[in-house]
CSV table of C-alpha atoms in Angstrom, one decimal:
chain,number,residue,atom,x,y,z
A,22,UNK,CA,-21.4,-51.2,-18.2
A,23,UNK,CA,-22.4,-49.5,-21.4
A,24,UNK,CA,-26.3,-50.0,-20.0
A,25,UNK,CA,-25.5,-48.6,-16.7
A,26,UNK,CA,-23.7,-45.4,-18.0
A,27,UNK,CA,-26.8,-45.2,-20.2
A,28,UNK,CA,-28.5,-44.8,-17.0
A,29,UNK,CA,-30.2,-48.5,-16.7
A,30,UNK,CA,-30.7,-49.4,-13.1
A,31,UNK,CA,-31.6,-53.1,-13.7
A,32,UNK,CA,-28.1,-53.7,-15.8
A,33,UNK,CA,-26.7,-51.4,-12.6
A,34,UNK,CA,-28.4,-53.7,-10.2
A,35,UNK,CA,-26.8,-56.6,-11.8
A,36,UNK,CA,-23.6,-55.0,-10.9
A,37,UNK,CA,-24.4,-54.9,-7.6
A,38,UNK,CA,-25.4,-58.2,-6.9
A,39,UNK,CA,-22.3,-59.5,-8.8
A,40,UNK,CA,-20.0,-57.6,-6.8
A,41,UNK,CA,-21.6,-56.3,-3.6
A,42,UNK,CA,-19.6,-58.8,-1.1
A,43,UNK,CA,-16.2,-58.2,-2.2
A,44,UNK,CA,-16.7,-54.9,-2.6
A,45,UNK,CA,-18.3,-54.8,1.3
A,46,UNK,CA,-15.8,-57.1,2.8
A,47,UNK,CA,-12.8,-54.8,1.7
A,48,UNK,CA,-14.8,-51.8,2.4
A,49,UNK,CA,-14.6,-53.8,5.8
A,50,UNK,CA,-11.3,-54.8,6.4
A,51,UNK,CA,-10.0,-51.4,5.7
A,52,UNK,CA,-12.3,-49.6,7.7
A,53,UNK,CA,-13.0,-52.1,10.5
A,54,UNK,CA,-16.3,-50.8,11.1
A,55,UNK,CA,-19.4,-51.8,9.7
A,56,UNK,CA,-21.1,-48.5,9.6
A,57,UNK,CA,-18.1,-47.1,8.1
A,58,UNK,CA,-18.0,-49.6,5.9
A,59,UNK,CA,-21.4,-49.7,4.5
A,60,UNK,CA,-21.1,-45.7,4.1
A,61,UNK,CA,-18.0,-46.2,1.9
A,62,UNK,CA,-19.5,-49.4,0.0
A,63,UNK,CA,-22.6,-47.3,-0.7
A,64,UNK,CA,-20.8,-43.8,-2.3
A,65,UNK,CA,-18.6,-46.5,-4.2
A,66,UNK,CA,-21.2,-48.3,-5.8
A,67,UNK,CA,-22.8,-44.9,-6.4
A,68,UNK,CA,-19.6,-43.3,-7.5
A,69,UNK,CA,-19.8,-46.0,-10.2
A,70,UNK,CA,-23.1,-45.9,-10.9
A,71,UNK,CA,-23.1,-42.1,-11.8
A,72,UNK,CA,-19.3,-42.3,-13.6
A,73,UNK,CA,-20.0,-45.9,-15.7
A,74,UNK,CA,-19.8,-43.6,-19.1
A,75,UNK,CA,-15.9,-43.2,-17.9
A,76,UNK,CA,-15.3,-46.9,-17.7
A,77,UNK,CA,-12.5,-47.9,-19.8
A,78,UNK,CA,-12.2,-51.9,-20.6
A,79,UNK,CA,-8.9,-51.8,-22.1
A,80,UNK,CA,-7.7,-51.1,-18.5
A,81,UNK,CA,-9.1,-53.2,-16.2
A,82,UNK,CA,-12.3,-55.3,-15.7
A,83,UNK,CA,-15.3,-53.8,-13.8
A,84,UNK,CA,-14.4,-55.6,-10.7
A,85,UNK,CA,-10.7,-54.4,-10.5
A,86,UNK,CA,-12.7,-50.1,-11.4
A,87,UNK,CA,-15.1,-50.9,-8.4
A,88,UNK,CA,-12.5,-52.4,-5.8
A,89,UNK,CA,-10.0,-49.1,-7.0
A,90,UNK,CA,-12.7,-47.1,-6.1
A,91,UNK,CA,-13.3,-49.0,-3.1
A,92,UNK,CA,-10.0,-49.0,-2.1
A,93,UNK,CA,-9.4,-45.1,-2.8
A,94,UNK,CA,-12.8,-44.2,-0.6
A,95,UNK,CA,-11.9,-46.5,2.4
A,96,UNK,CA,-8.2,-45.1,2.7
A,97,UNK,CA,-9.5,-41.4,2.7
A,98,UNK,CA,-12.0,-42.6,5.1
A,99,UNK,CA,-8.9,-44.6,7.4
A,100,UNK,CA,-7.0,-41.5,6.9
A,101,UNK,CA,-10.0,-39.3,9.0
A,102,UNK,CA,-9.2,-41.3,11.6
A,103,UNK,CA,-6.6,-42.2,14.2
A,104,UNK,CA,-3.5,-44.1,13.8
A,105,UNK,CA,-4.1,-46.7,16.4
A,106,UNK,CA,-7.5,-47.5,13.5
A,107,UNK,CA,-4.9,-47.6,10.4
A,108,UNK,CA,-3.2,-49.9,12.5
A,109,UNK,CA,-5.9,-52.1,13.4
A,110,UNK,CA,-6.6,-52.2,9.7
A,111,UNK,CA,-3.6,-53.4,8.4
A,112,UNK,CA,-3.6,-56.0,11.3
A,113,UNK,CA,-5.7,-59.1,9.3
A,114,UNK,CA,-5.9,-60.9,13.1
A,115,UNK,CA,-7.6,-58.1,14.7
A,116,UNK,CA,-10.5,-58.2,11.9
A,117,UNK,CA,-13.9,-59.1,13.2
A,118,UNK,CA,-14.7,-62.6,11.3
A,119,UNK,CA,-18.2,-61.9,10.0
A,120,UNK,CA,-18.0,-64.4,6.9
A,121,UNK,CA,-20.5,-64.7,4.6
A,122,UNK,CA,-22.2,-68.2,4.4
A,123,UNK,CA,-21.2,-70.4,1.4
A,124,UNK,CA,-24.9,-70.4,-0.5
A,125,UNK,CA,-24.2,-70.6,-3.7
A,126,UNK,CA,-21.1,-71.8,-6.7
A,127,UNK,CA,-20.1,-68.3,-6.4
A,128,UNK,CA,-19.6,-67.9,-2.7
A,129,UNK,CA,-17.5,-71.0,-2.8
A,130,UNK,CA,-15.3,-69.9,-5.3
A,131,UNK,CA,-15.3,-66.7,-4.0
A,132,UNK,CA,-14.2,-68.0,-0.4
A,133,UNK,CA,-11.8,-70.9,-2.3
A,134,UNK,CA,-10.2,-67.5,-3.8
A,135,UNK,CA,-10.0,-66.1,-0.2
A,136,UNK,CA,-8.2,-68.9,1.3
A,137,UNK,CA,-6.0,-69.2,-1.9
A,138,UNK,CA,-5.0,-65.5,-1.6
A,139,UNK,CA,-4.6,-65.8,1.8
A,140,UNK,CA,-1.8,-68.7,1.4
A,141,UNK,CA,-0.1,-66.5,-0.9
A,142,UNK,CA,0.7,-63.2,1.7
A,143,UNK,CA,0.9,-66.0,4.5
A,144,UNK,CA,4.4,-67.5,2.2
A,145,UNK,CA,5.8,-64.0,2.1
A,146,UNK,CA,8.3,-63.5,4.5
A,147,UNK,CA,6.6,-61.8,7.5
A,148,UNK,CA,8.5,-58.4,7.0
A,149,UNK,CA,7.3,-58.2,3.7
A,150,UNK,CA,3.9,-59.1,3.7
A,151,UNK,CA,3.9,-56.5,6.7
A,152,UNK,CA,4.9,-53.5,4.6
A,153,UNK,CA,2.7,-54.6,2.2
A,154,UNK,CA,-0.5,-54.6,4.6
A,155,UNK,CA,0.7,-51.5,6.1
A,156,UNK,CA,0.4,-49.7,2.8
A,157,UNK,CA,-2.5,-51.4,1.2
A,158,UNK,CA,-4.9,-52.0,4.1
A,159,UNK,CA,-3.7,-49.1,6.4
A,160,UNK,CA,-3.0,-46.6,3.5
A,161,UNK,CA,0.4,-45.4,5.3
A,162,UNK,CA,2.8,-44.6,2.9
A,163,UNK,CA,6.6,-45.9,2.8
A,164,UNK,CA,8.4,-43.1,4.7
A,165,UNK,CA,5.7,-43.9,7.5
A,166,UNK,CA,6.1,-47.3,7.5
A,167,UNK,CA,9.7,-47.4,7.6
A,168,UNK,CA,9.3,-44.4,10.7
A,169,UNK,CA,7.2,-47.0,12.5
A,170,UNK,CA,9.4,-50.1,11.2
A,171,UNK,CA,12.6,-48.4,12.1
A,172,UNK,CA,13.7,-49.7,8.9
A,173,UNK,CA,15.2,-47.3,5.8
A,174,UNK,CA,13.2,-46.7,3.4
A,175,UNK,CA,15.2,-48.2,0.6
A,176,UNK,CA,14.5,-51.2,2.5
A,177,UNK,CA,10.7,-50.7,3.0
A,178,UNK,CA,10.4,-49.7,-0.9
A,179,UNK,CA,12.5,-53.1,-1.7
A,180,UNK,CA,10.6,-55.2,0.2
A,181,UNK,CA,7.3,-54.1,-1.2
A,182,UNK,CA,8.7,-54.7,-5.0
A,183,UNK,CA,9.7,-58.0,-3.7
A,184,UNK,CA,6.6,-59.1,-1.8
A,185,UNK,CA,4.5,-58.3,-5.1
A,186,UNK,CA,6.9,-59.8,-7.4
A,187,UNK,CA,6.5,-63.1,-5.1
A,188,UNK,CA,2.8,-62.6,-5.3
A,189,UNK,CA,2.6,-62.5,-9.0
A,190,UNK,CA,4.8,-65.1,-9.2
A,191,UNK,CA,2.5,-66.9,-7.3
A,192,UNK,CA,-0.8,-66.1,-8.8
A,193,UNK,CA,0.8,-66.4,-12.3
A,194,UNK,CA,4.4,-67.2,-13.5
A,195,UNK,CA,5.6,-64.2,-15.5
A,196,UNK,CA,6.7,-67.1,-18.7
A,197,UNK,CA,3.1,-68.0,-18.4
A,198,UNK,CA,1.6,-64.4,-19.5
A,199,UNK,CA,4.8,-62.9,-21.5
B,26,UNK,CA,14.6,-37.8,-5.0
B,27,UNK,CA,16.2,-35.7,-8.1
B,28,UNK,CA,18.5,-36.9,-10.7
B,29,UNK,CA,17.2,-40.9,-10.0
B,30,UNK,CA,18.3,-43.3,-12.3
B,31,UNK,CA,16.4,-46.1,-14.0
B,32,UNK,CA,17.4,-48.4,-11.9
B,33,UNK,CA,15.8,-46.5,-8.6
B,34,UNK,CA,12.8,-45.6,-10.5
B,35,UNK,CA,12.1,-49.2,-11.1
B,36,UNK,CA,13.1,-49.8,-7.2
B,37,UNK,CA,10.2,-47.3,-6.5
B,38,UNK,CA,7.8,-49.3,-8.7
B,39,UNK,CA,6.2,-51.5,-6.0
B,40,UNK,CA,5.6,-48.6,-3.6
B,41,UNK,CA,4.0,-46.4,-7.1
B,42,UNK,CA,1.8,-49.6,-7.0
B,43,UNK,CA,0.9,-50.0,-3.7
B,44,UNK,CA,0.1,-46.2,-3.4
B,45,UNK,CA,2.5,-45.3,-0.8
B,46,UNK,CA,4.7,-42.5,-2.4
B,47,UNK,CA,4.1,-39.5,-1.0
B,48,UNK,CA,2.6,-37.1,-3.8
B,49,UNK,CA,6.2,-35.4,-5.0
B,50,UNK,CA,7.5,-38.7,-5.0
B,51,UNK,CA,4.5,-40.5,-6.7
B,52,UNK,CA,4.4,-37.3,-9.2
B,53,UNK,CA,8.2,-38.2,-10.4
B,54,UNK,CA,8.0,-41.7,-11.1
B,55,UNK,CA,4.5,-40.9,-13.1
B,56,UNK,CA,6.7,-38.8,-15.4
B,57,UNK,CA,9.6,-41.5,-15.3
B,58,UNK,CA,6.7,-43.8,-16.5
B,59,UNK,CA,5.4,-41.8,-19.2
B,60,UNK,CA,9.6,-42.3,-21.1
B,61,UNK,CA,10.1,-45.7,-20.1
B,62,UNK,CA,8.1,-49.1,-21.9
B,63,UNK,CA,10.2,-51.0,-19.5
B,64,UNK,CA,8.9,-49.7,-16.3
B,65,UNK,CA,5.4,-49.4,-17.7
B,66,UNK,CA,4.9,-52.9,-18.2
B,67,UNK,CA,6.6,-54.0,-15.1
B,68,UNK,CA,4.2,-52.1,-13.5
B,69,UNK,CA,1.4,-53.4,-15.3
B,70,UNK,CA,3.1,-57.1,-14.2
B,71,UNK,CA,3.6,-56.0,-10.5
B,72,UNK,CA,-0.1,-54.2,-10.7
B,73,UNK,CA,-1.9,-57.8,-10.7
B,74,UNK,CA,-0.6,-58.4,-7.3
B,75,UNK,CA,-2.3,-55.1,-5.8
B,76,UNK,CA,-5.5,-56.0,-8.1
B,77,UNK,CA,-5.6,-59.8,-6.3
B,78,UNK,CA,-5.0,-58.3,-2.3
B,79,UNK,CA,-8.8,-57.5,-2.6
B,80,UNK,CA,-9.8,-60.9,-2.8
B,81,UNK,CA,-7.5,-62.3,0.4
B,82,UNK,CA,-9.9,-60.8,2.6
B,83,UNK,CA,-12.5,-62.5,4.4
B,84,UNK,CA,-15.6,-62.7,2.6
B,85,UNK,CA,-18.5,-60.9,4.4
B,86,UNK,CA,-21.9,-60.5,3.2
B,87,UNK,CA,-23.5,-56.8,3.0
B,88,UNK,CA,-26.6,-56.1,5.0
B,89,UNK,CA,-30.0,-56.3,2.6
B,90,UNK,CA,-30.5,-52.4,3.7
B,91,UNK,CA,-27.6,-51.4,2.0
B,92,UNK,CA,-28.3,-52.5,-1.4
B,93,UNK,CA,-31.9,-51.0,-0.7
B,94,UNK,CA,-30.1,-47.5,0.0
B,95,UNK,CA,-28.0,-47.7,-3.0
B,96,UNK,CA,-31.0,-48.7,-5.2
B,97,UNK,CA,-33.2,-46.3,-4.0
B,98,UNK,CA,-31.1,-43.5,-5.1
B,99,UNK,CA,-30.4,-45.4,-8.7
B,100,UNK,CA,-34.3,-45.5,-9.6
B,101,UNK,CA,-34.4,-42.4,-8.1
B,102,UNK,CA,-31.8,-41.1,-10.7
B,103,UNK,CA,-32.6,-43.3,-13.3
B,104,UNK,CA,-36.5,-42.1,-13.1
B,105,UNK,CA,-35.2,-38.3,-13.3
B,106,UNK,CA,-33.3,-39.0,-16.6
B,107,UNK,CA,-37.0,-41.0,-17.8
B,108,UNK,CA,-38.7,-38.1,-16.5
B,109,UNK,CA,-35.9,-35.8,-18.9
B,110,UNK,CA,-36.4,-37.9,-21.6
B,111,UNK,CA,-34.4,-39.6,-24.6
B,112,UNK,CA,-32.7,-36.2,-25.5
B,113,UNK,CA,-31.1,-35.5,-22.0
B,114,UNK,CA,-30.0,-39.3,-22.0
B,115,UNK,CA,-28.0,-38.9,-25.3
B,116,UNK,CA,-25.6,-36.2,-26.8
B,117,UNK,CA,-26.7,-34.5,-30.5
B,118,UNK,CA,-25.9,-36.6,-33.2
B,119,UNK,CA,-25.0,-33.9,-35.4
B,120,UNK,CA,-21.2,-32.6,-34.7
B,121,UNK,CA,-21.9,-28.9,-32.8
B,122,UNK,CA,-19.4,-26.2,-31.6
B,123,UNK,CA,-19.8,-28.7,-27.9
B,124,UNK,CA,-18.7,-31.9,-29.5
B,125,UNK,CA,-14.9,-31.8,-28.7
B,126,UNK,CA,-16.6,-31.4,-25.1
B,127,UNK,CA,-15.7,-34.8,-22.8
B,128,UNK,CA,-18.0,-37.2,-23.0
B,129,UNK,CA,-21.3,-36.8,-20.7
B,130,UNK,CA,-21.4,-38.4,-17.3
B,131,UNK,CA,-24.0,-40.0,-15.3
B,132,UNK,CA,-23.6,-36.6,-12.9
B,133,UNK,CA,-23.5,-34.6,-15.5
B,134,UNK,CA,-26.9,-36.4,-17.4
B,135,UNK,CA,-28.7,-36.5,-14.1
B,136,UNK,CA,-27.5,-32.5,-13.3
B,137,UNK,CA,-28.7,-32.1,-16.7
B,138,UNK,CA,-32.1,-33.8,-16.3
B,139,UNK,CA,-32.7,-32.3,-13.3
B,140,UNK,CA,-32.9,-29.2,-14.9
B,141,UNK,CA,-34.7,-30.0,-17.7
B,142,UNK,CA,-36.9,-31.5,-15.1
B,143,UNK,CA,-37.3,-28.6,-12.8
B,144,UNK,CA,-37.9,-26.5,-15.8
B,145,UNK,CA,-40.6,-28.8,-17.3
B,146,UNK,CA,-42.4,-28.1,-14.1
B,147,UNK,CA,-41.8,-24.8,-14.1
B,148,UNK,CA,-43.1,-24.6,-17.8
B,149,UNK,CA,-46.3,-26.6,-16.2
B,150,UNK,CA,-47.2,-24.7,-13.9
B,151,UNK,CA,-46.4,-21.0,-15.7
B,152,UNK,CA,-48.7,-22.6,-18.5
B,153,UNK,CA,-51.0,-23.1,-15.9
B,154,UNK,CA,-50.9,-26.9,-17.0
B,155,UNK,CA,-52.5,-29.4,-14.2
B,156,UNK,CA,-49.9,-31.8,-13.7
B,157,UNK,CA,-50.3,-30.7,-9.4
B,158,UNK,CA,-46.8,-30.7,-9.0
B,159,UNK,CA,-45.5,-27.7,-7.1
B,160,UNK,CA,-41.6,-27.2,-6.9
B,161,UNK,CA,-40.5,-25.0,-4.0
B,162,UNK,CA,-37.1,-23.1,-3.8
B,163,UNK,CA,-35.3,-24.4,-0.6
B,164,UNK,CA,-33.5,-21.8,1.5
B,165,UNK,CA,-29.6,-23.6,1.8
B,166,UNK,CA,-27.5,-22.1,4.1
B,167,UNK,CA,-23.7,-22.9,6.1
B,168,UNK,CA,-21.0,-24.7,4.2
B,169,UNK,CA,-23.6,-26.1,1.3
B,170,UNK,CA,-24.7,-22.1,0.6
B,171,UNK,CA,-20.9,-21.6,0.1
B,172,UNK,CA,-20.2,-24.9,-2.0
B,173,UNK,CA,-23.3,-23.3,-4.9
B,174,UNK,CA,-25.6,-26.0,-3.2
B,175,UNK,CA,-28.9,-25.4,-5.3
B,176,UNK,CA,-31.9,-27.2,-3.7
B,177,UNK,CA,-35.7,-27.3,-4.5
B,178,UNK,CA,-38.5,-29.9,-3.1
B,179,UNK,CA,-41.2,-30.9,-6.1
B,180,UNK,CA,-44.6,-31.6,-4.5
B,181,UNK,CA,-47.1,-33.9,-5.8
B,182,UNK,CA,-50.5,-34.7,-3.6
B,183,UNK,CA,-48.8,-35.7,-0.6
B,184,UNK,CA,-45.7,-37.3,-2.0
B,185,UNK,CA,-42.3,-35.0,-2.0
B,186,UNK,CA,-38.7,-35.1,-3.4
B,187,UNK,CA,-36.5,-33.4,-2.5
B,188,UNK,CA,-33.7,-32.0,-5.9
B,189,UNK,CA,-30.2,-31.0,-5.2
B,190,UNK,CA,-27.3,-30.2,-7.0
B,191,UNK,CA,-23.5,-29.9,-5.8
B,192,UNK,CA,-24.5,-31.4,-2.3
B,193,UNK,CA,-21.0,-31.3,-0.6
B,194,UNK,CA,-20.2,-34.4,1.2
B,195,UNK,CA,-21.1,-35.0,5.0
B,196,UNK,CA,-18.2,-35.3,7.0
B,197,UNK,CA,-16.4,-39.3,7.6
B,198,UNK,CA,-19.1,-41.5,9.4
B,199,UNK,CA,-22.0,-38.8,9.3
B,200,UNK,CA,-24.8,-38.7,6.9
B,201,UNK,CA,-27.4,-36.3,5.2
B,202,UNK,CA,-30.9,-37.4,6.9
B,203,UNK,CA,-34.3,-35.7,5.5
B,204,UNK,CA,-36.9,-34.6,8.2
B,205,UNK,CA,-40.8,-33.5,8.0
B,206,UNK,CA,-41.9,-30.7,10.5
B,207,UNK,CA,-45.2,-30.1,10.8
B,208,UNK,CA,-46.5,-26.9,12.9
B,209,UNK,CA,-44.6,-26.6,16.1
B,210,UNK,CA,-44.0,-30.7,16.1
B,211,UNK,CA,-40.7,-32.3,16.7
B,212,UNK,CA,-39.2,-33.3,13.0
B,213,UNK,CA,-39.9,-37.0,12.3
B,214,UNK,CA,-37.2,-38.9,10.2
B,215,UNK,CA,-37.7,-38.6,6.9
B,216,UNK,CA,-34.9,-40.8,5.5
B,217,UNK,CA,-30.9,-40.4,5.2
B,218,UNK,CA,-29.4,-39.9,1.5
B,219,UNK,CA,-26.0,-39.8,-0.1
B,220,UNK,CA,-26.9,-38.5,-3.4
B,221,UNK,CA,-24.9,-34.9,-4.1
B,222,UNK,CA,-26.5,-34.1,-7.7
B,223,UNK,CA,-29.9,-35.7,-8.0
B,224,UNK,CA,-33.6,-36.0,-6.1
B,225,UNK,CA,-34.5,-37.5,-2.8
B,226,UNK,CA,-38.0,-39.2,-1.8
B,227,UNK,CA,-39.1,-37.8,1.4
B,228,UNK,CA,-40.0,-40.8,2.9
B,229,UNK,CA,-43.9,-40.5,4.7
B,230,UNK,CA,-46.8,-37.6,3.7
B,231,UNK,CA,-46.3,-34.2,3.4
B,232,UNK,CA,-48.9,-31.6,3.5
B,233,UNK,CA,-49.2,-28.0,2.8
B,234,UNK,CA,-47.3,-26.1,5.4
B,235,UNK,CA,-44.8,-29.3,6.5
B,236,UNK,CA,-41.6,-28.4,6.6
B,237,UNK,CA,-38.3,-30.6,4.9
B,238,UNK,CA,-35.2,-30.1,6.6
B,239,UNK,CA,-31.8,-31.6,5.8
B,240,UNK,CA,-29.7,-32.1,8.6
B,241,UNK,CA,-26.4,-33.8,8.9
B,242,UNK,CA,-26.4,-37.0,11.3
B,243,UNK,CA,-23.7,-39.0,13.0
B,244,UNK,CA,-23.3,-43.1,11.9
B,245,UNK,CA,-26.6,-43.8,9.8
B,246,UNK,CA,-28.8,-41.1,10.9
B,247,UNK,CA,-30.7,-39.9,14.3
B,248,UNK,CA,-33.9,-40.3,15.3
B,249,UNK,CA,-34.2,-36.3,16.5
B,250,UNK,CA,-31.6,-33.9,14.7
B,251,UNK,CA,-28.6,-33.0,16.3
B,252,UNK,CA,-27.3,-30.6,14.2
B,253,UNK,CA,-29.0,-27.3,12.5
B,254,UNK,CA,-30.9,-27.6,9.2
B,255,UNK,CA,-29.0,-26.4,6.1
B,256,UNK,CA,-31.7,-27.3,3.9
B,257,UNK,CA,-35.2,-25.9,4.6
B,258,UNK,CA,-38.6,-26.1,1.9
B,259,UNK,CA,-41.5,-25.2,3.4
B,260,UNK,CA,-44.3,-27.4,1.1
């Protein structure tokens, strides 16, 4: 990162290639569109590109800056658009399936992580993995997801603590990193 | 949401994490998390599971043309810097009355170098130097006029870009697309660009008396415009 806020576009195109399909495929199943998502992969990567000098490794690796930018653009870019879309988006069954070959190591881990991450949300109970795709994919926030829930939002804001304290729990037990 | 204990502050956390307090709301618990080590780091632990939701998507593979979009504007910003030379890549080494200024960002380099840049050409052709590169002031009119859009197409033989600073963004789904007019012609597509501070290669020749437009297109461009240039160099 230090080459490509010095303005190297080799080290930047390394950057790309390392990250351009996760970065496209949420870019995706946010905006459910692939011109919409190609615009929004393409300002994020440049976003990056032209802010690397405010990259900050003590917070976060590059991939987890790039998919926050990612995530940011694509919700602003949701949020232009109707309901019934924002909807769509945080419905995973609805999502075109466009997958990406397995061609390489990578792409198998890659997809192995996919299918790993998916087993995670799929053993949260369905009402919280639902709030949880509401807000992330659909970027509705929790007053409009309890509106549409017909749930209080106490409830709503305790079932998203709990759905992401199950998924950390499942990606990594809290004894194993404290 | 006034007066909250801890213990409804730390209720709020996974909401704060997923983004889905409203601003007031989100604005509180920021300032709750500035007093309190406990909520910080069970942020930081509930913060992993928003990091990981990224990868449960389905994993789909970008089209070649957009990494050829991206890194056509990334040599083009990376030759303008070149073009500005070590000094504009680098702040002064020697502590100056600037130096408690934030550090210098790509945007801010690449603004910088295209002045320099400009002004190198300027110098050239003032000097009456025979680098045969002309820069043109562009006329910028509508919403870009109001943002302080500055825009300028640098001509070389028949080989154009076009420089712009503080571009405002097209609006959602639409993009900037370049156009060549020549005489009384029907523009011909020129190219579509998302750079906002930086120069554009007009794709195809352009002679004396062409004119580039800038238009703003629907999805990835049109191949007549349907909207009024805002940008407008005669060459």
């Amino acid at each position: 990162m230090q080459l490509v806020a010095g303005g190297d576009a080799r080290a930047f195109e390394v950057i790309y290639e390392r990250h351009c399909t996760v970065v496209f495929s949420l870019a995706y199943r946010i905006c459910g569109v692939r011109a919409a998502a190609e615009e929004v992969a393409q300002e994020a990567f440049l976003a990056i590109w032209r802010s690397g000098a405010r990259y900050d490794r003590t917070r976060g690796s590059v991939r987890t800056w790039l998919l926050g930018v990612v995530h940011n653009r694509a919700i602003d870019s949701l949020r232009r658009s109707t309901v019934h879309d924002r909807l769509r988006a945080a419905d995973d069954q609805a999502a075109e399936r466009l997958e990406a070959p397995e061609r390489t190591e990578v792409e198998v881990a890659r997809r192995e992580e996919a299918r790993s991450m998916q087993a995670v949300l799929g053993a949260l109970p369905s009402e919280q993995r639902r709030v949880v795709e509401l807000a992330y994919f659909g970027g509705f926030t929790h007053e409009q997801i309890a509106e549409m829930l017909g749930a209080p939002l106490g409830t709503v804001k305790g079932r998203m603590r709990l759905a992401l304290e199950k998924m950390r729990a499942s990606i990594e037990p809290r004894e194993a990193v404290l | 949401m006034s007066g909250l204990d801890h213990r409804e502050f730390s209720e709020a956390l996974g909401a704060y994490a997923l983004e889905a307090l409203p601003e007031e709301e989100n604005a509180r618990v920021r300032e709750h998390l500035a007093g309190c080590r406990e909520c910080r780091a069970e942020l930081e632990w509930l913060r992993a599971s928003v990091d990981a939701l990224p990868a449960s998507v389905p994993q789909i593979e970008p089209p070649p043309e957009l990494k050829a979009r991206v890194m056509q504007t990334v040599e083009a910003d990376a030759e303008l810097l070149r073009a500005a030379g070590e000094r504009a890549d680098r702040p002064e080494r020697r502590r100056r009355w600037w130096s408690a200024a934030p550090a210098f960002t790509t945007p801010v380099r690449i603004a910088a170098a295209a002045g320099v840049a400009v002004i190198a050409v300027l110098v050239v052709l003032i000097s009456g130097g025979g680098l045969g590169t002309r820069t043109i002031q562009a006329q910028v009119t509508g919403p870009a006029l109001t943002a302080g859009t500055r825009a300028s197409l640098r001509v070389s033989g028949a080989h154009a870009q076009l420089v712009v600073a503080g571009l405002p963004a097209p609006p959602a789904n639409h993009v900037d697309e370049l156009w060549v007019q020549r005489g009384s012609t029907a523009p011909a597509p020129a190219g579509t660009f998302v750079v906002r501070t930086g120069s554009v290669e007009v794709t195809g020749a352009v002679r004396s008396g062409d004119q580039v437009l800038v238009t703003v297109e629907p999805g990835r461009g049109s191949s007549a415009p349907t909207t009024a240039p805002f940008i407008v160099a005669k060459a």
